[in-house]
PDB file of C-alpha atoms in Angstrom:
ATOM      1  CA  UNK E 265       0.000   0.000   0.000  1.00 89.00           C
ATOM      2  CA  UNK E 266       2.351   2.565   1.321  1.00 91.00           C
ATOM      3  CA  UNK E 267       6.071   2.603   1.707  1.00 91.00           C
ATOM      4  CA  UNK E 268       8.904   4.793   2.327  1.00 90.00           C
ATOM      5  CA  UNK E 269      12.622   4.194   1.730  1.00 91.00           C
ATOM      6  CA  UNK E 270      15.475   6.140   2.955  1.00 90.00           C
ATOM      7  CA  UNK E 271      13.096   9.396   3.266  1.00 87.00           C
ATOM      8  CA  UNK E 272      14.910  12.309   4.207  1.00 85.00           C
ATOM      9  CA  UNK E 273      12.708  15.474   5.328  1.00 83.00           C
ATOM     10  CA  UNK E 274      14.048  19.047   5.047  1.00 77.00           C
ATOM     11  CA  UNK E 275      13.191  22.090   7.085  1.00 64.00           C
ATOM     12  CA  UNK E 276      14.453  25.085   4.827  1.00 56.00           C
ATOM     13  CA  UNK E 277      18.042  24.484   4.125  1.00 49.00           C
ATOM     14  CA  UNK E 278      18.522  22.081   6.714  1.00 50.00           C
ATOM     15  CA  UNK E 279      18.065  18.225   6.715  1.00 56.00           C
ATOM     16  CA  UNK E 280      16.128  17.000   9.273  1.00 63.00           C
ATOM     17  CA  UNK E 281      15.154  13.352   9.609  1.00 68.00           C
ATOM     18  CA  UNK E 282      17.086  11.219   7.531  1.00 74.00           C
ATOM     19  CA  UNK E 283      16.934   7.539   6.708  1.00 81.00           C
ATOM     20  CA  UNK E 284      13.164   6.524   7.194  1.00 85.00           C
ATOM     21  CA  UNK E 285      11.430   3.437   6.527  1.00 90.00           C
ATOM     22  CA  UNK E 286       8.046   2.802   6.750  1.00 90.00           C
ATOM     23  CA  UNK E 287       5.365   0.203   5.041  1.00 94.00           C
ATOM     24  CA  UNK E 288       1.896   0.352   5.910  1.00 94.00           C
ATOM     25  CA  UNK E 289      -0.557  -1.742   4.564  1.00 95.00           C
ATOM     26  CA  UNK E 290      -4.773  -2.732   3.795  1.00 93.00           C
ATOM     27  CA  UNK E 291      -6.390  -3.580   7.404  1.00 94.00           C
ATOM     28  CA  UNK E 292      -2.746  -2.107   9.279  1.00 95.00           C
ATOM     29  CA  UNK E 293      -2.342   0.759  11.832  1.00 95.00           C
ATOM     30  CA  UNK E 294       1.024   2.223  12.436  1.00 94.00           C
ATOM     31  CA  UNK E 295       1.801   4.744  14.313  1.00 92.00           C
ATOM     32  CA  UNK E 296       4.507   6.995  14.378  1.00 87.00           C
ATOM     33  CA  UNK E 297       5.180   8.024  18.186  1.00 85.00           C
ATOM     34  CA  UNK E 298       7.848  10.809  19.498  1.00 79.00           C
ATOM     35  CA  UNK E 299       8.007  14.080  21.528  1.00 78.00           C
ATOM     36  CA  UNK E 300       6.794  17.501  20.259  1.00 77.00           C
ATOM     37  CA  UNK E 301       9.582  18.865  17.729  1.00 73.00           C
ATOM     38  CA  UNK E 302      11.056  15.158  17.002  1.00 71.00           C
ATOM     39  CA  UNK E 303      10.044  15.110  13.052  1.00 74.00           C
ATOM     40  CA  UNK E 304       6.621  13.117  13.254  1.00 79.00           C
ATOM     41  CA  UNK E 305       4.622  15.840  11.387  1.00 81.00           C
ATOM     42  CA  UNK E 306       7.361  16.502   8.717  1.00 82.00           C
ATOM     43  CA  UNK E 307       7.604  13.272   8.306  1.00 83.00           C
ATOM     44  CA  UNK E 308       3.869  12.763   7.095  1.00 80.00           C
ATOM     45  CA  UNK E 309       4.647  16.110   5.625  1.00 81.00           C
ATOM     46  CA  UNK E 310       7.519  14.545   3.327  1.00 83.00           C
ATOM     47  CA  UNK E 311       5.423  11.534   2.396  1.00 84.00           C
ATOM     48  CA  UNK E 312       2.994  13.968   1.068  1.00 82.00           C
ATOM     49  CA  UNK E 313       5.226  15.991  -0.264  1.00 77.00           C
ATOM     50  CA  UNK E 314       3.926  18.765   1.666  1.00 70.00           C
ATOM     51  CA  UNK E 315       7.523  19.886   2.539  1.00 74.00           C
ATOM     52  CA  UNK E 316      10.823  19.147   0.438  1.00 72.00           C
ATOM     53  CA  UNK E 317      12.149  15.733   0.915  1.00 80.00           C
ATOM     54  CA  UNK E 318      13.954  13.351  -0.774  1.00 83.00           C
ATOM     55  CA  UNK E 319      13.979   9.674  -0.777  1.00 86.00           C
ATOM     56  CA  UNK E 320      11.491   7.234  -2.912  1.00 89.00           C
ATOM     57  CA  UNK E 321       7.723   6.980  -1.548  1.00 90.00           C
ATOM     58  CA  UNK E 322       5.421   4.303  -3.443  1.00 91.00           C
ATOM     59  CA  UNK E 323       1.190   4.442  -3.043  1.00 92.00           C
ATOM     60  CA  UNK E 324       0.007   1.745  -4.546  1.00 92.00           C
ATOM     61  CA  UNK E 325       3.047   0.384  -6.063  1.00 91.00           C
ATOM     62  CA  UNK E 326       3.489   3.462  -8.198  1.00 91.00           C
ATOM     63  CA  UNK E 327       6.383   5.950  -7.075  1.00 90.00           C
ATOM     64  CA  UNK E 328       4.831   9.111  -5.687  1.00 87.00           C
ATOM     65  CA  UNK E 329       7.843  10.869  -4.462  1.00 85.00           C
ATOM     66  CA  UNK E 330       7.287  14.182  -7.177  1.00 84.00           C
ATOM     67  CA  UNK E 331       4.120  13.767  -7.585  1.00 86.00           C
ATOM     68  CA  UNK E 332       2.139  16.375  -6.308  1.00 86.00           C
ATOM     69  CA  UNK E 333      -0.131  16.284  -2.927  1.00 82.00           C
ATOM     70  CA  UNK E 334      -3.908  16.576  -4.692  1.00 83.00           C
ATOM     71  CA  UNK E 335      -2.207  13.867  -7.223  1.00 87.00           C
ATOM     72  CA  UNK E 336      -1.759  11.731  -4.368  1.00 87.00           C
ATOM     73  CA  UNK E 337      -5.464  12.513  -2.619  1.00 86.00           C
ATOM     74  CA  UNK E 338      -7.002  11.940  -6.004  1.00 88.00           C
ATOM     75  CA  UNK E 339      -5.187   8.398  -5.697  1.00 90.00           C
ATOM     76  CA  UNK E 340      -7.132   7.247  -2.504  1.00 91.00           C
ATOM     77  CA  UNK E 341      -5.168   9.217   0.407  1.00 90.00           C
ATOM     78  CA  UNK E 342      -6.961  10.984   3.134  1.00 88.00           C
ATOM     79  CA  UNK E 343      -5.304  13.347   5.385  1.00 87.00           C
ATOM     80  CA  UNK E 344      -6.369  14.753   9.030  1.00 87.00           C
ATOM     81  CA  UNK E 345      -4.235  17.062   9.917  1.00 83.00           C
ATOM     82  CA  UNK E 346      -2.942  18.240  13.505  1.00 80.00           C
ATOM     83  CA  UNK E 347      -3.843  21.540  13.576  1.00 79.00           C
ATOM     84  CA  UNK E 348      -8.000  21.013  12.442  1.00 77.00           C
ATOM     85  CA  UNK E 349      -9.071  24.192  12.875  1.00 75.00           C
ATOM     86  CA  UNK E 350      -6.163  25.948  10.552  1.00 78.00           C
ATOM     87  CA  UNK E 351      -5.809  23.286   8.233  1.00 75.00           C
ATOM     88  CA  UNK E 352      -8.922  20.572   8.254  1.00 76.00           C
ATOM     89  CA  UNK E 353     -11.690  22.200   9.001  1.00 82.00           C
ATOM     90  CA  UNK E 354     -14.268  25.418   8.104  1.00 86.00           C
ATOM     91  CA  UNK E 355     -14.515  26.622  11.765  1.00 90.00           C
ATOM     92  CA  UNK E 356     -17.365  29.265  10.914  1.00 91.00           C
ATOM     93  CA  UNK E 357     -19.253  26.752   8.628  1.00 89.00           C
ATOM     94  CA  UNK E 358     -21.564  24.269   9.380  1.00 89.00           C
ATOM     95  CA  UNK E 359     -21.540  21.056   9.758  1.00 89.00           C
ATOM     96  CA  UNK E 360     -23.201  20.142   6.712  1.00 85.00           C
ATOM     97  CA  UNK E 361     -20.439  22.011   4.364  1.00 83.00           C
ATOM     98  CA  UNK E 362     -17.617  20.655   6.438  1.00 86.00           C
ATOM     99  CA  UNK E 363     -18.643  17.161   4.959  1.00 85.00           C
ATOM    100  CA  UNK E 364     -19.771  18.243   1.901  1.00 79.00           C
ATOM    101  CA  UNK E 365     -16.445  19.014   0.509  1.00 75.00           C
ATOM    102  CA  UNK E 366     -15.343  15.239  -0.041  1.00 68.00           C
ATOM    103  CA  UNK E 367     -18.554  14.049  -0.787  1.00 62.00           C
ATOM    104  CA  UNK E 368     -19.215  12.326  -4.269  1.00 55.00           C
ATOM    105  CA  UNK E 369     -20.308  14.168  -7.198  1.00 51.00           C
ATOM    106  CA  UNK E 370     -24.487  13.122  -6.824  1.00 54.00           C
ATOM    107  CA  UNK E 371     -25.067  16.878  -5.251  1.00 53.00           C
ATOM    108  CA  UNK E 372     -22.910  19.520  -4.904  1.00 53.00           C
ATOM    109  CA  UNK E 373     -21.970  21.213  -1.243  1.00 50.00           C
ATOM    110  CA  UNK E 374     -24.266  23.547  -2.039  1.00 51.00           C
ATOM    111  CA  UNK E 375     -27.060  21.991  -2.530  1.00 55.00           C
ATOM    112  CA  UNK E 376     -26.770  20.716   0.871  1.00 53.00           C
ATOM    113  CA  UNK E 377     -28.467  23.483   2.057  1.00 53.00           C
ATOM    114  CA  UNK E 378     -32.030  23.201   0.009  1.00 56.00           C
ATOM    115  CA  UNK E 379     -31.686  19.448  -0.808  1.00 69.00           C
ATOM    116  CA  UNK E 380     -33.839  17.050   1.369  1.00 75.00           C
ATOM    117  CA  UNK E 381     -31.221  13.687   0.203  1.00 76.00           C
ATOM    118  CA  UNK E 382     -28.374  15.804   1.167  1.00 75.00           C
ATOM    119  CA  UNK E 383     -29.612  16.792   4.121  1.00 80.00           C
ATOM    120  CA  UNK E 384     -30.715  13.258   4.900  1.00 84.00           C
ATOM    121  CA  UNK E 385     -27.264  12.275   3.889  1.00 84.00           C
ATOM    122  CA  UNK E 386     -25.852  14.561   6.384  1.00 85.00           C
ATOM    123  CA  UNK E 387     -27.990  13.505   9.084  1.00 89.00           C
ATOM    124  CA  UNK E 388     -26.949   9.847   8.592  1.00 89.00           C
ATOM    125  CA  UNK E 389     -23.455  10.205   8.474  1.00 88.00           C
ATOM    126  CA  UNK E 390     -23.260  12.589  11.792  1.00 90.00           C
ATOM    127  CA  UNK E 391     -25.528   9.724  13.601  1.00 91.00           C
ATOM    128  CA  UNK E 392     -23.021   6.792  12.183  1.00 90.00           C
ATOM    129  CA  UNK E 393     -19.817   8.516  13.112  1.00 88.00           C
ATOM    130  CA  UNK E 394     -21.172  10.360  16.797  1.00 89.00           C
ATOM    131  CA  UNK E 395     -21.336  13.497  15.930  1.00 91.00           C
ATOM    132  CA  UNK E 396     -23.088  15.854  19.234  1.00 91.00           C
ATOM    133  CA  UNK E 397     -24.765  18.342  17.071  1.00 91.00           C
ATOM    134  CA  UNK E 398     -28.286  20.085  16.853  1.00 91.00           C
ATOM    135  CA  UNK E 399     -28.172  18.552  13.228  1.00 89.00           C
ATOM    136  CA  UNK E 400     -26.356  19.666   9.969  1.00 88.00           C
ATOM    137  CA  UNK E 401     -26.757  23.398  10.098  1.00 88.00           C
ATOM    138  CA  UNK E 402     -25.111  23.820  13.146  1.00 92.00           C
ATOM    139  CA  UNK E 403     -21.928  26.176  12.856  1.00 93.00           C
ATOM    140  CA  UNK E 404     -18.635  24.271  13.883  1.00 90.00           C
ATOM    141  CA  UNK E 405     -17.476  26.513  15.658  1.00 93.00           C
ATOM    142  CA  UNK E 406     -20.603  25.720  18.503  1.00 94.00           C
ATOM    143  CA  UNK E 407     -18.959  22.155  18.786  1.00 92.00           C
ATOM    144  CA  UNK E 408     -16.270  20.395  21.333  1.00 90.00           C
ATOM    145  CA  UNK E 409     -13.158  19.465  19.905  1.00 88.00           C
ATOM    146  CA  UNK E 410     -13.687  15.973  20.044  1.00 90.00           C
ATOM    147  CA  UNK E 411     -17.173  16.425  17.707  1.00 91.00           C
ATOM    148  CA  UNK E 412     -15.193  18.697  15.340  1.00 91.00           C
ATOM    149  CA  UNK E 413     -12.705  16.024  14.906  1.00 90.00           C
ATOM    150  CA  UNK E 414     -15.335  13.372  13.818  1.00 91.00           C
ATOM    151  CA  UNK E 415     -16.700  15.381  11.418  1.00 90.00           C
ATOM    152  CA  UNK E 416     -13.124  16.047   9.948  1.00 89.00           C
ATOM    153  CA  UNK E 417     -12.844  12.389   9.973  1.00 89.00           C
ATOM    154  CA  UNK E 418     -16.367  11.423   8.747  1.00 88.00           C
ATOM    155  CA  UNK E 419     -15.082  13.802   5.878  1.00 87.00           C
ATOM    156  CA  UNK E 420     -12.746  12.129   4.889  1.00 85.00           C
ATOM    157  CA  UNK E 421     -14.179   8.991   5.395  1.00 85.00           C
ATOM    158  CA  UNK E 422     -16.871   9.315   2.932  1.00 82.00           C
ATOM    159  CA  UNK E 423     -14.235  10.353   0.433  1.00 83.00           C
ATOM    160  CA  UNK E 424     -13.663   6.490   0.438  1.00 87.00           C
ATOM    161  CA  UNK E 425      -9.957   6.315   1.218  1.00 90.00           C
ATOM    162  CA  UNK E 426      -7.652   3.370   0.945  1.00 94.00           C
ATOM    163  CA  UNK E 427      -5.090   5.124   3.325  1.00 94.00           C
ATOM    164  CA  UNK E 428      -5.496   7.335   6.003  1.00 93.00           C
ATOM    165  CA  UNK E 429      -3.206   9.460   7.840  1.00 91.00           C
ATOM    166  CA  UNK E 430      -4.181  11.216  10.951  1.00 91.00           C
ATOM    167  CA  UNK E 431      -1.716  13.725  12.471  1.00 89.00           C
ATOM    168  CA  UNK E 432      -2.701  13.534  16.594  1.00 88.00           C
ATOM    169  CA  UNK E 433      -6.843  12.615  16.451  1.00 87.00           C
ATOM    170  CA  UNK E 434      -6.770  13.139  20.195  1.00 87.00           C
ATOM    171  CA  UNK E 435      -5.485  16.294  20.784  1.00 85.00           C
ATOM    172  CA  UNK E 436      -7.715  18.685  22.459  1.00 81.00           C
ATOM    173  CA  UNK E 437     -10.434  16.570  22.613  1.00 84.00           C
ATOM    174  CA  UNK E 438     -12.041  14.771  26.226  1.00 85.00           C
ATOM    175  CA  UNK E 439     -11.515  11.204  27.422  1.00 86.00           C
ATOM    176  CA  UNK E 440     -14.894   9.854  25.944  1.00 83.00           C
ATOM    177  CA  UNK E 441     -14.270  11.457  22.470  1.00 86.00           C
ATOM    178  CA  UNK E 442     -10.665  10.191  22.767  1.00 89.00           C
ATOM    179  CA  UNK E 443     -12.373   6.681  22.606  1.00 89.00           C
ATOM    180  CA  UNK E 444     -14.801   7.124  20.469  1.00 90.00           C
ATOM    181  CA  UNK E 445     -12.219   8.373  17.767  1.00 91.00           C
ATOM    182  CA  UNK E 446      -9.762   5.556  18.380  1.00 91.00           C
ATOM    183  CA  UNK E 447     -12.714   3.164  17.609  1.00 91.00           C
ATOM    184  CA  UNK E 448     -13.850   4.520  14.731  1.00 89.00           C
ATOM    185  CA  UNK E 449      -9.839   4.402  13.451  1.00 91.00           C
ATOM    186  CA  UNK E 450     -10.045   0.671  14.075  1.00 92.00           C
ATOM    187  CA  UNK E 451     -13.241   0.131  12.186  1.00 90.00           C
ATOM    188  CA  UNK E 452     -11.761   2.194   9.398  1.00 89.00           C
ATOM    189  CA  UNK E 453      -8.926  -0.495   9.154  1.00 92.00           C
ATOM    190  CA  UNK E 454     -11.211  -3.084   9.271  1.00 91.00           C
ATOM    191  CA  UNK E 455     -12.508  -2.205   6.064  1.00 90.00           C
ATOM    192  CA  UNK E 456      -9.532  -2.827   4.441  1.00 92.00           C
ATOM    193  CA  UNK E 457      -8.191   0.504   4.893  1.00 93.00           C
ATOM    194  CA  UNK E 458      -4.217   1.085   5.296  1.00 94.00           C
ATOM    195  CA  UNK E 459      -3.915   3.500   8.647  1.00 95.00           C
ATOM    196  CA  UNK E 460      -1.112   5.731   8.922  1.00 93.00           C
ATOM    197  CA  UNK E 461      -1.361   7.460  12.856  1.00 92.00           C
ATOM    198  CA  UNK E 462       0.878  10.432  14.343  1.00 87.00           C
ATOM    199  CA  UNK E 463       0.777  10.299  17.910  1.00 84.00           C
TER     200      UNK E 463
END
């Protein structure tokens, strides 16, 4: 599915990890685990080529190392990012838009807010993954941290992924969302899904 030979991640000018190996495959989670500041997130970063690295990357047996990062999503890759409300997320939107963006092509995002399937869509998918929300047309911003994250994930869930990568699911989020996200990461591998975690 995935795997990484002799990656080497740069910050700037300056080589920073150096020498990474990693293989992840259908039905696998592994997790990369190290302090704050030790490389984790560039490391995603350079398998992504979100930052400069060098090295070979394959997805899928084809060599991804230059290709670009929408290239790579188009593929079957599905990131969550650390920092959700910067990066993965449309804090002042609601929750209906927040999934709509990697939904399939049978309505647009729009339409989510006149369309009585989409909205039925919407409903469904916040009840399967847990969401705590009034329904779809509730602003993100009026959510926990832990219910923000599941809709990130149930995002990019229903973009039908064959790998995953999540950048720290649990941070900033309480004990009984903690759980609930971890669970729904092993049910995702179940399905045949390769799981890449940051923790």
């Amino acid at each position: 599915m995935l795997n990484a030979r002799e990656l080497k991640v740069f910050y700037g000018v300056i080589q920073g990890l150096k020498g990474v190996d990693i293989d992840v495959y259908d039905r696998e989670i592994v997790t990369l685990i190290g302090s704050n500041g030790a490389g984790k997130t560039s490391t995603l970063n350079g398998i992504v080529n979100l930052v400069r690295s060098s090295g070979r990357v394959s997805f899928l047996n084809d060599d991804i190392s230059r290709s670009q990062t929408h290239q790579i999503v188009r593929r079957g890759l599905a990131l969550v990012p650390e920092e959700r409300r910067k990066e993965g997320i449309f804090i002042d939107e609601p929750v209906s838009m927040n999934l709509a963006v990697c939904a399939d092509n049978s309505f647009s995002r729009w339409s989510l807010f006149g369309h009585r399937q989409a909205w039925r869509w919407a409903e469904e998918v916040i009840a399967r993954v847990g969401v705590r929300a009034r329904g779809p047309g509730q602003v993100l911003r009026r959510l926990s941290g832990g219910n923000q994250q599941k809709v990130l994930l149930a995002r990019c869930l229903e973009a039908n992924p064959l790998l995953l990568i999540v950048d720290e699911p649990t941070r900033g989020v309480d004990v009984s969302a903690r759980a609930d996200i971890y669970q729904l990461i092993k049910s995702v591998a179940a399905q045949n899904v390769a799981v890449l975690m940051i923790s």
